[in-house]
mmCIF file of C-alpha atoms in Angstrom:
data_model
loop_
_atom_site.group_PDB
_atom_site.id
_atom_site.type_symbol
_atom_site.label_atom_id
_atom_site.label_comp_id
_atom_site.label_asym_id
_atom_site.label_seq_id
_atom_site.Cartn_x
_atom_site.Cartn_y
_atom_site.Cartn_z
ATOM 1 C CA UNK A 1 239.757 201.171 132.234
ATOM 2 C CA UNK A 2 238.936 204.870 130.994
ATOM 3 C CA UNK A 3 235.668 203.036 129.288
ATOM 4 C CA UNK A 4 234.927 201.043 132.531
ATOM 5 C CA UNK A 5 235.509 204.695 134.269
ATOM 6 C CA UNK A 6 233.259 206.878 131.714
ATOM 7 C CA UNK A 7 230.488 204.207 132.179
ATOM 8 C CA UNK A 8 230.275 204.655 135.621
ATOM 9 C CA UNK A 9 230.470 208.345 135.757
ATOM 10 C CA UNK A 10 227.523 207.972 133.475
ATOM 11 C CA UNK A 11 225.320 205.471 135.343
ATOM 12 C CA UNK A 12 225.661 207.777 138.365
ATOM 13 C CA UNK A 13 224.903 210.697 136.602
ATOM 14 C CA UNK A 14 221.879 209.505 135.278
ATOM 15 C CA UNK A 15 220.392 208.539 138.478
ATOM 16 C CA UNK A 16 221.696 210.667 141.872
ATOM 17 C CA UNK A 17 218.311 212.443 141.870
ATOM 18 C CA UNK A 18 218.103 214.895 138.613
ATOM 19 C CA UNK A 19 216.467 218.128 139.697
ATOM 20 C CA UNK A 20 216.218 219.200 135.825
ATOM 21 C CA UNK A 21 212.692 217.989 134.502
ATOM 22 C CA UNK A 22 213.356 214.622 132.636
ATOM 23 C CA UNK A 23 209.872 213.675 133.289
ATOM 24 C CA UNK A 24 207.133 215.345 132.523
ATOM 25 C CA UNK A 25 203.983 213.798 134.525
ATOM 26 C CA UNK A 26 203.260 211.478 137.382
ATOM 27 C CA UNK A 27 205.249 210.907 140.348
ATOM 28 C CA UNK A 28 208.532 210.111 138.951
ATOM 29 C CA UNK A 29 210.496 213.878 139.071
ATOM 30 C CA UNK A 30 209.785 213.526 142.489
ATOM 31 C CA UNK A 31 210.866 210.360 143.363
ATOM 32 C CA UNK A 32 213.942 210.493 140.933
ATOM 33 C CA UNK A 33 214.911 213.921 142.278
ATOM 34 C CA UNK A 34 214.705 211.698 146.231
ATOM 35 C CA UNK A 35 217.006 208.911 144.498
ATOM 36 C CA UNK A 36 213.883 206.601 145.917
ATOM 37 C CA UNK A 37 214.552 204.139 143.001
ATOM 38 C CA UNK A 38 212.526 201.068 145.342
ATOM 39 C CA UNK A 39 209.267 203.444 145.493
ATOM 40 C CA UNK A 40 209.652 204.319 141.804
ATOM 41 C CA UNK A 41 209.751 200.924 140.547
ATOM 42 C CA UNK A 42 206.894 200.126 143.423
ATOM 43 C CA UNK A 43 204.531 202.686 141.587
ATOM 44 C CA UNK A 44 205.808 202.500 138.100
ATOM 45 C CA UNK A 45 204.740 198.472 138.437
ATOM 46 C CA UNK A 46 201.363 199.720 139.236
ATOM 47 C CA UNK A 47 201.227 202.209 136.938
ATOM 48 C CA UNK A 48 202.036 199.573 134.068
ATOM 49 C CA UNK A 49 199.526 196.904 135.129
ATOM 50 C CA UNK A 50 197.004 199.354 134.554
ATOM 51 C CA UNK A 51 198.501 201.325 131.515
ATOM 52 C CA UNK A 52 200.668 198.894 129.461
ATOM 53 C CA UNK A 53 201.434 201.873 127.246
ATOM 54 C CA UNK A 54 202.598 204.413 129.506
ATOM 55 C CA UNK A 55 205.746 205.764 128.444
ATOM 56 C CA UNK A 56 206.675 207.645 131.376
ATOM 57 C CA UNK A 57 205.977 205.093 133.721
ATOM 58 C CA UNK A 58 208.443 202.450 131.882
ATOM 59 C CA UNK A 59 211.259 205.029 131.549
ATOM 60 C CA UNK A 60 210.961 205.467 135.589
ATOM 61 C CA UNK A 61 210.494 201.463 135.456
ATOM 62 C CA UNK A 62 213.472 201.108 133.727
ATOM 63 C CA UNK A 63 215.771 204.118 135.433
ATOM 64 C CA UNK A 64 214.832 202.424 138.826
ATOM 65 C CA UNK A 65 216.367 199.388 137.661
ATOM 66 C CA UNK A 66 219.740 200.483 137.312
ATOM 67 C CA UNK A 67 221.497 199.702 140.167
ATOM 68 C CA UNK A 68 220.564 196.162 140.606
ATOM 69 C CA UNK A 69 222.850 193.598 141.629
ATOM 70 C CA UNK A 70 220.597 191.421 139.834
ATOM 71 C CA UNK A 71 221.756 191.323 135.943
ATOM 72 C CA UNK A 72 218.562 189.554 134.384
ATOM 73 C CA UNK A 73 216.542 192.644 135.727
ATOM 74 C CA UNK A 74 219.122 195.259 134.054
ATOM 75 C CA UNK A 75 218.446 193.270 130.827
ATOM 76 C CA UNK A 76 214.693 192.909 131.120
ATOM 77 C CA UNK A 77 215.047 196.781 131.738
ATOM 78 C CA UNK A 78 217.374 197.921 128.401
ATOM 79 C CA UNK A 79 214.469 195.495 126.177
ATOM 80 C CA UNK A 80 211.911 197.706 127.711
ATOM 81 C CA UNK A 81 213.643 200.546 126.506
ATOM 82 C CA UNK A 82 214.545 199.238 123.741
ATOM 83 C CA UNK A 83 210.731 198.794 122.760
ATOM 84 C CA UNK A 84 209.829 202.573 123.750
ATOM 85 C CA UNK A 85 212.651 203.289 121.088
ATOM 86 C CA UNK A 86 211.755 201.376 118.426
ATOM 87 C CA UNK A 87 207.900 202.856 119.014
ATOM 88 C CA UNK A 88 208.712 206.567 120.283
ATOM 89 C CA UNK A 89 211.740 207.074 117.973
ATOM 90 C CA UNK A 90 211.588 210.803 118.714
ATOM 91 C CA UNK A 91 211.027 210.530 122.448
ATOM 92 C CA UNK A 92 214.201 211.705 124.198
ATOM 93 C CA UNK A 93 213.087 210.730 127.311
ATOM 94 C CA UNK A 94 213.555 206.938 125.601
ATOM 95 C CA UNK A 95 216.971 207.573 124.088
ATOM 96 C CA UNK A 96 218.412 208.643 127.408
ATOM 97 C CA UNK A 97 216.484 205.882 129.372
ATOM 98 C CA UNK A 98 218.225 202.957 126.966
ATOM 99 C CA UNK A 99 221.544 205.004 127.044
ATOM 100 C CA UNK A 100 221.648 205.011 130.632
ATOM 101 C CA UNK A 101 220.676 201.212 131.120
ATOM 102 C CA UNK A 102 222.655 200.086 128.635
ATOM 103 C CA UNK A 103 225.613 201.732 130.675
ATOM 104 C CA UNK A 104 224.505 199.612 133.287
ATOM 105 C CA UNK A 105 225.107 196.406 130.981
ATOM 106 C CA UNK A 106 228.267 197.531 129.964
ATOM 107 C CA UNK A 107 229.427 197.793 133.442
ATOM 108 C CA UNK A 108 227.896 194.087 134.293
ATOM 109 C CA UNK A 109 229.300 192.388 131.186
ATOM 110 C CA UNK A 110 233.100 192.617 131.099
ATOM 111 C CA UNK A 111 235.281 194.389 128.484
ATOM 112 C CA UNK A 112 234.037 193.071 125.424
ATOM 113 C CA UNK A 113 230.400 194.277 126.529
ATOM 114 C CA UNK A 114 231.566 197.935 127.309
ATOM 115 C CA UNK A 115 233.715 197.785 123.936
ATOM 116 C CA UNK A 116 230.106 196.727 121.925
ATOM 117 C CA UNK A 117 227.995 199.295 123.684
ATOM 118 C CA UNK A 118 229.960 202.147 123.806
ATOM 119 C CA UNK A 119 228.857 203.130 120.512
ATOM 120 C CA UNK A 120 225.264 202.726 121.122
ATOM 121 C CA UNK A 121 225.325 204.745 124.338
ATOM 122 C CA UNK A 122 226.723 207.498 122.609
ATOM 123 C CA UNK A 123 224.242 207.687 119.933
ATOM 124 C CA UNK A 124 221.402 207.849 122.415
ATOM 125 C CA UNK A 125 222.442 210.008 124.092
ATOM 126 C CA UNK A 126 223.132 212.635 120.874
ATOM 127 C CA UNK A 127 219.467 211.341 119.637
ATOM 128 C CA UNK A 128 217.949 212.400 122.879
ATOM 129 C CA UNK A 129 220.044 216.051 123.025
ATOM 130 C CA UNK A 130 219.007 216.117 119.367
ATOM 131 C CA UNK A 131 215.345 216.045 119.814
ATOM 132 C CA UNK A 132 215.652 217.951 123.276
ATOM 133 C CA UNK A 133 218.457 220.738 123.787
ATOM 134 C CA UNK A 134 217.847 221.694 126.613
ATOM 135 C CA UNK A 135 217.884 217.959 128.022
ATOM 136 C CA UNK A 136 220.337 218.555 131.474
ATOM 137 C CA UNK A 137 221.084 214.637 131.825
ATOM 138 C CA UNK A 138 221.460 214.048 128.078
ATOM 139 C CA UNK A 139 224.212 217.007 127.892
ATOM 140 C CA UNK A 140 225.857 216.433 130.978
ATOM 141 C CA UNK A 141 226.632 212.475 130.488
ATOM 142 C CA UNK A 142 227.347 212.868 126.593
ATOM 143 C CA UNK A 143 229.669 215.643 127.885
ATOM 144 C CA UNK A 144 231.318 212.823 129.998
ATOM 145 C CA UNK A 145 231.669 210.457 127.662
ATOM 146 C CA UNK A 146 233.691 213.098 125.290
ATOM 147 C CA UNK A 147 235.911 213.785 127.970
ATOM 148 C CA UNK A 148 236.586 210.171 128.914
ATOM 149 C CA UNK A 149 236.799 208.522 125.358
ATOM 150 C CA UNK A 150 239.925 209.418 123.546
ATOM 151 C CA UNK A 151 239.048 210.780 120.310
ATOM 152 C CA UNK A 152 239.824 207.566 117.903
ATOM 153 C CA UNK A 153 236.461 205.703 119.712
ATOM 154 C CA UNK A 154 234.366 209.073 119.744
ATOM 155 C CA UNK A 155 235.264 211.273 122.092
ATOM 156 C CA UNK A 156 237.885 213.760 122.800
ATOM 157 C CA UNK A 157 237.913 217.223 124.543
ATOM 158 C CA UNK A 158 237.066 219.067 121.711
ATOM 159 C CA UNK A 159 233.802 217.618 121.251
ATOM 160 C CA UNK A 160 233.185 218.292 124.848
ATOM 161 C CA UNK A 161 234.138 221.940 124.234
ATOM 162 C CA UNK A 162 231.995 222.077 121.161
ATOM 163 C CA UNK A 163 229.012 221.323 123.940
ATOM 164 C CA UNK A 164 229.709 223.356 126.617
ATOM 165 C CA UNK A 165 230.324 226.262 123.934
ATOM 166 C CA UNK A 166 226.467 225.469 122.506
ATOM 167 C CA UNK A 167 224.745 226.491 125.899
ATOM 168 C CA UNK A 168 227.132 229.425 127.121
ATOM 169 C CA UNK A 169 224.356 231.985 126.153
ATOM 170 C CA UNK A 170 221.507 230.416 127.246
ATOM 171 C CA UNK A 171 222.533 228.451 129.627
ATOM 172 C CA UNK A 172 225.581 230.159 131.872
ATOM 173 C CA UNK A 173 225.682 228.199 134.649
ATOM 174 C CA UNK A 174 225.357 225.180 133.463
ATOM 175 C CA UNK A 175 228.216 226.190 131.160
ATOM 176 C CA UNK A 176 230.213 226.914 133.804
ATOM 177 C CA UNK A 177 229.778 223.523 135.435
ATOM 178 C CA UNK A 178 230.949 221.498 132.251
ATOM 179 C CA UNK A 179 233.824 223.890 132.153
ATOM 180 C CA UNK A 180 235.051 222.909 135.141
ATOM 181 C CA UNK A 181 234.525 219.240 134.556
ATOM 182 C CA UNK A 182 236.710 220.153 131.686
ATOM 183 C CA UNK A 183 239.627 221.868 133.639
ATOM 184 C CA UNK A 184 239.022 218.765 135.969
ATOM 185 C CA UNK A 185 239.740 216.407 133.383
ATOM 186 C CA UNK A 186 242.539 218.098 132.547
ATOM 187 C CA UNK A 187 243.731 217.655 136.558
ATOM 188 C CA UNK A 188 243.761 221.418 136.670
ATOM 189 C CA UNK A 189 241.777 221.536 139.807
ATOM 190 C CA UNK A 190 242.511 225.129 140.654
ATOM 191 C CA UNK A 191 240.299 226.141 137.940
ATOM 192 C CA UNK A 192 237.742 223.194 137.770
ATOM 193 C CA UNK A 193 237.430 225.085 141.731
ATOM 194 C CA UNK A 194 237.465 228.232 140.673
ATOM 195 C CA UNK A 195 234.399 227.893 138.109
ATOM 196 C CA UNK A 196 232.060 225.891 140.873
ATOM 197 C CA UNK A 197 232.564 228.797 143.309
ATOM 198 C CA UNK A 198 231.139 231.168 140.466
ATOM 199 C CA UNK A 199 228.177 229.050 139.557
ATOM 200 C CA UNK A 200 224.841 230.723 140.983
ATOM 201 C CA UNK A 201 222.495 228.181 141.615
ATOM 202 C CA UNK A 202 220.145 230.554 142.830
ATOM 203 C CA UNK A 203 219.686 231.710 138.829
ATOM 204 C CA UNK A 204 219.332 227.951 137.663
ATOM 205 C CA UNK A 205 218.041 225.643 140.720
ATOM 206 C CA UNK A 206 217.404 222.807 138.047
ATOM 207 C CA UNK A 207 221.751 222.798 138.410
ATOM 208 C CA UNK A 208 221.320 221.416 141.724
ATOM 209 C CA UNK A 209 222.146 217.624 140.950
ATOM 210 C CA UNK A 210 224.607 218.793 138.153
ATOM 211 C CA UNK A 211 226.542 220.793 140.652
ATOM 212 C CA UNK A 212 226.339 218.124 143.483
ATOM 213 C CA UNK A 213 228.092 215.964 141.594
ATOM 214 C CA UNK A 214 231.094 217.930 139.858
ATOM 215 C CA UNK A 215 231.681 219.002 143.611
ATOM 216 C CA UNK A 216 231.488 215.506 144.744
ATOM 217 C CA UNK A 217 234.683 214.633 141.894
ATOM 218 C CA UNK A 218 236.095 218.152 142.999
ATOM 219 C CA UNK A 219 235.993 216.569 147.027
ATOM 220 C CA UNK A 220 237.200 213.111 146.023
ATOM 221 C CA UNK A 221 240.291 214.779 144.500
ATOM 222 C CA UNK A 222 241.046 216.629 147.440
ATOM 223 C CA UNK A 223 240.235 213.349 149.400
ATOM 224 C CA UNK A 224 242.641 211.410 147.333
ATOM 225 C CA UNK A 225 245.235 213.953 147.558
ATOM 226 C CA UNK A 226 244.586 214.243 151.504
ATOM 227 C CA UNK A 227 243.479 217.771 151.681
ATOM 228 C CA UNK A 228 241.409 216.705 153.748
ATOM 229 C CA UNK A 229 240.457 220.396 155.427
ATOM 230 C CA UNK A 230 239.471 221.593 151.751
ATOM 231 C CA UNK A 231 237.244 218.618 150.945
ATOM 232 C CA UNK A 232 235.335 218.865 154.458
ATOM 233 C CA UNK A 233 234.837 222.920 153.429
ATOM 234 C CA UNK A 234 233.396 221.448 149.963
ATOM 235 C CA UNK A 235 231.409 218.678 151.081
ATOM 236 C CA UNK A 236 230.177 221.217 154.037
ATOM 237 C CA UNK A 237 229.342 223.489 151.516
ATOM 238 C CA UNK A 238 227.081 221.212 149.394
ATOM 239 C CA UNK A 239 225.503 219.940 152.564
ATOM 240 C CA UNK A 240 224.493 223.576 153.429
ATOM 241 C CA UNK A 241 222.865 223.786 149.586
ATOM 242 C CA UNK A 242 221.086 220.717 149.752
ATOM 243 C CA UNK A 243 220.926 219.552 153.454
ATOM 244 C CA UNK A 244 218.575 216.163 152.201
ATOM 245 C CA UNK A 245 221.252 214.195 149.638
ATOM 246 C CA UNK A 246 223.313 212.017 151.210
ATOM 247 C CA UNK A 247 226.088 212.458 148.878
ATOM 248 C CA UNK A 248 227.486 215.055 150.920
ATOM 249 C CA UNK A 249 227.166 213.022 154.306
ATOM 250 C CA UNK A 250 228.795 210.250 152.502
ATOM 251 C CA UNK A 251 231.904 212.154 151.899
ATOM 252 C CA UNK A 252 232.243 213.764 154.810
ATOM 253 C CA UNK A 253 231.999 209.881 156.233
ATOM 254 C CA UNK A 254 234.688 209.014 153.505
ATOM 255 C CA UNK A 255 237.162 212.014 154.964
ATOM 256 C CA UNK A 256 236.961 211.449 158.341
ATOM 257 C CA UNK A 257 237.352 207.653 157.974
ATOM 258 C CA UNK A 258 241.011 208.580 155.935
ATOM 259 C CA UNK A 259 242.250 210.508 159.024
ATOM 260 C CA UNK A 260 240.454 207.454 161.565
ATOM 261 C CA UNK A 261 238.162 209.999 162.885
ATOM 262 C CA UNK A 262 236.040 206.363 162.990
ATOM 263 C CA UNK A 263 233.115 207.354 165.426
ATOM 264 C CA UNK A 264 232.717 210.380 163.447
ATOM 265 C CA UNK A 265 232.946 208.844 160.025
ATOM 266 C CA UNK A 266 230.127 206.360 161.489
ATOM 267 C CA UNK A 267 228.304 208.985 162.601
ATOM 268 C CA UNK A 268 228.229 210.360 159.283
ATOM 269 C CA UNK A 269 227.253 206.995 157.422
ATOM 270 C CA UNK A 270 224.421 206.865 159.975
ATOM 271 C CA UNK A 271 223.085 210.471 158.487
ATOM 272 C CA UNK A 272 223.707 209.863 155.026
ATOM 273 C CA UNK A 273 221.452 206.761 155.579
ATOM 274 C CA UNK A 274 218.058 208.615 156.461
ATOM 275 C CA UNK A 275 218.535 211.056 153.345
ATOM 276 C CA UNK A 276 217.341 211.250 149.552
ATOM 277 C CA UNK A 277 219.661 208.992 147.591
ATOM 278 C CA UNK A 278 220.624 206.994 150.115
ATOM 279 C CA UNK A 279 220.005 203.983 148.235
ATOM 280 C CA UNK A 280 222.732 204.601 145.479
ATOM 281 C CA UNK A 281 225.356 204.411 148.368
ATOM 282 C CA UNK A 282 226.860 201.410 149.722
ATOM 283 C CA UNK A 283 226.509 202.886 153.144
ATOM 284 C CA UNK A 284 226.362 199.416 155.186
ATOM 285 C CA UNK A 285 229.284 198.035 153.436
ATOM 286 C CA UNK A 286 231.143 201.411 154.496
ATOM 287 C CA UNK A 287 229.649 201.453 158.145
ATOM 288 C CA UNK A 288 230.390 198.074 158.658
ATOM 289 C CA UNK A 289 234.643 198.928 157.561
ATOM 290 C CA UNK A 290 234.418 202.107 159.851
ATOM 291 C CA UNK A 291 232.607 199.508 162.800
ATOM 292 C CA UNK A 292 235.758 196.984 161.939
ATOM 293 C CA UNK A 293 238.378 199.507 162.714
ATOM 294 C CA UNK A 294 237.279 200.776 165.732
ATOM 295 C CA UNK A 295 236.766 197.533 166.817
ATOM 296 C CA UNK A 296 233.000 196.760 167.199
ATOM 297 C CA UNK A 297 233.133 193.336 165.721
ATOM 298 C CA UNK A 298 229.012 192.814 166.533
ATOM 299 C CA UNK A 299 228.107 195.726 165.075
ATOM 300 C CA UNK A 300 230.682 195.404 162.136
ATOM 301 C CA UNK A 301 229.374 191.850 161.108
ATOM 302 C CA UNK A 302 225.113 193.300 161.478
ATOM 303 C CA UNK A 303 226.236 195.864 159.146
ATOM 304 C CA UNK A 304 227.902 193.749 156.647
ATOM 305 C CA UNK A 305 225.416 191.390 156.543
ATOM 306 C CA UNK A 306 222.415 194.165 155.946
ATOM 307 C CA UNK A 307 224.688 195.048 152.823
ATOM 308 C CA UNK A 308 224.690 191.323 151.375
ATOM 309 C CA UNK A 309 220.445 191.429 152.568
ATOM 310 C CA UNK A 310 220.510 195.006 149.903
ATOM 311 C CA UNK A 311 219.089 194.367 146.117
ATOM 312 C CA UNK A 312 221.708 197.087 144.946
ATOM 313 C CA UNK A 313 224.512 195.727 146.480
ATOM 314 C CA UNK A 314 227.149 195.524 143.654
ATOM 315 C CA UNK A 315 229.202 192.264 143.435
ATOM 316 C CA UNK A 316 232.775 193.799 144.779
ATOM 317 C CA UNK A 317 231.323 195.224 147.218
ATOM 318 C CA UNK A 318 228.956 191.876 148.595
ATOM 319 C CA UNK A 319 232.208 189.656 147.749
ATOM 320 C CA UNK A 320 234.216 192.091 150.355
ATOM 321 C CA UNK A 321 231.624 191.876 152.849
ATOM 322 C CA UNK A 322 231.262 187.994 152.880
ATOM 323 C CA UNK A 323 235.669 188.009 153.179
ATOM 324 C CA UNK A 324 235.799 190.395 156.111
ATOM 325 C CA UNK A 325 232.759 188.664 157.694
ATOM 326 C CA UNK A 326 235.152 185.487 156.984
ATOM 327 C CA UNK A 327 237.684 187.056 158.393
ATOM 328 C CA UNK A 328 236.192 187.496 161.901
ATOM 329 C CA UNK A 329 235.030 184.514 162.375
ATOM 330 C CA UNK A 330 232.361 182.677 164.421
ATOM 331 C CA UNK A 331 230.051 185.070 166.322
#
């Protein structure tokens, strides 16, 4: 479970719209830093009919197939990668690509899949901090996986020490965000909070996605723990930082739903589906749970059916859908 856990702390890292520069040319920052993986893979297609070679436009190709539902394409995806490996071995942009696909696989193919890629995950992403230090993503996720892998299979909280402890000098605020996914792992929350309210992301906007989402753990914490006035403060907080990512809308959504605020949580679901990164959310399958309880059957069973229409609708999720919709009934 703490494998299953690191590789999908990983596989959302890699993707919830990076604001450091993993790409170097074209339209793909832009798009990845919208989370607009269906117009990425729309113009990285294009792109590769015309330039069969282009590295860039594969890694976007292959990032924008992440979230899937449909395995085959996750696969076709990691080969790809695979290839810009075995041709660009000292291209970190194609280290982190495969690492962060094969994560993907790992999380579609059981234990015995995450157990067999585990290894190679981790040395991509070392290859790709190797040949690029300064590599945000790279850091950030092998950071995770230290902190999530117990020592014996590669990790351990030294290691993750050891890489925060690298970029203190020349990169402080970034420094300070690994620390506190440090003190987080380490469930001591008062001081994971304590280093995100010193972080200036005013020195370092490329921390914008790497904050984001240590605040996002940070607000699920409180959520789980139903402090539910301190996670609205910190998902208000990142909403007022970067008013266009629907992470924060999505929590917010998430909290009010716990306390059956349900017209507000819908409300909120309804937001977080017009912003950047709205497509790594399963906001229909949510709506249509919020629609449920207060009782709007019609729209409930629309919104759960959009969710099983969605090409990144993960199989829990779709297989929850179809029972409630089951559940209902007949229209």
């Amino acid at each position: 479970m703490r494998l299953l856990r690191l590789l999908l702390c990983i596989s959302l890292l890699a993707w919830q719209g990076a604001q450091a520069l993993v790409f170097t040319d074209g339209p793909w920052q832009g798009l990845l830093d919208a989370g607009r993986s269906d117009e990425m893979e729309r113009q990285a297609q294009a792109r590769l009919r015309e330039q069969p070679q282009d590295l860039q436009a594969s890694a976007a190709f292959a990032l924008s197939q992440m979230t899937l539902a449909d395995r085959k394409r996750v696969d076709a995806a990691a080969r790809l990668m695979q290839d810009c490996v075995d041709q660009h071995p000292d291209e970190a942009l194609c280290h982190y690509a495969l690492a962060s696909v094969m994560t993907m696989q790992a999380r579609n193919g059981g234990a015995m899949k995450i157990i067999s890629l585990a290894g190679p995950i981790r040395k991509h992403l070392q290859r790709a901090l190797e040949l690029k230090p300064d590599f945000i993503e790279a850091r950030s996720s092998l950071h995770q996986y230290y902190l999530l892998v117990p020592a014996f299979a590669g990790g351990g909280v030294g290691k993750a020490r050891e890489l925060e402890e690298q970029v203190r000098a020349s990169q402080p605020e970034f420094a300070k965000l690994m620390r506190a996914r440090v003190a987080g792992s380490e469930k001591n929350w008062a001081l994971a909070e304590k280093e995100l309210l010193s972080v200036r992301i005013a020195a370092d906007p490329s921390l914008l996605n790497e904050w984001r989402l240590v605040w996002g753990v940070l607000g699920k914490e409180w959520l789980d723990q139903r402090q539910y006035a301190k996670a609205i403060a910190g998902f208000e907080r990142m909403l007022k930082e970067q008013p266009r990512q629907a992470l924060a809308a999505y929590g917010l959504a998430r909290i009010y739903f716990a306390q059956e605020q349900y017209d507000e949580a819908i409300r909120q679901y309804e937001r977080a589906k017009e912003m950047d990164g709205a497509e790594d959310f399963p906001l229909d399958h949510r709506l249509g749970i919020a629609l449920q309880a207060k009782g709007d059957k019609a729209q409930a069973r629309a919104a759960f059916e959009r969710y099983l229409q969605n090409r990144r609708a993960s199989p829990s999720n779709a297989e929850d859908c179809r029972r409630r919709l089951k559940e209902m009934g007949p229209v």
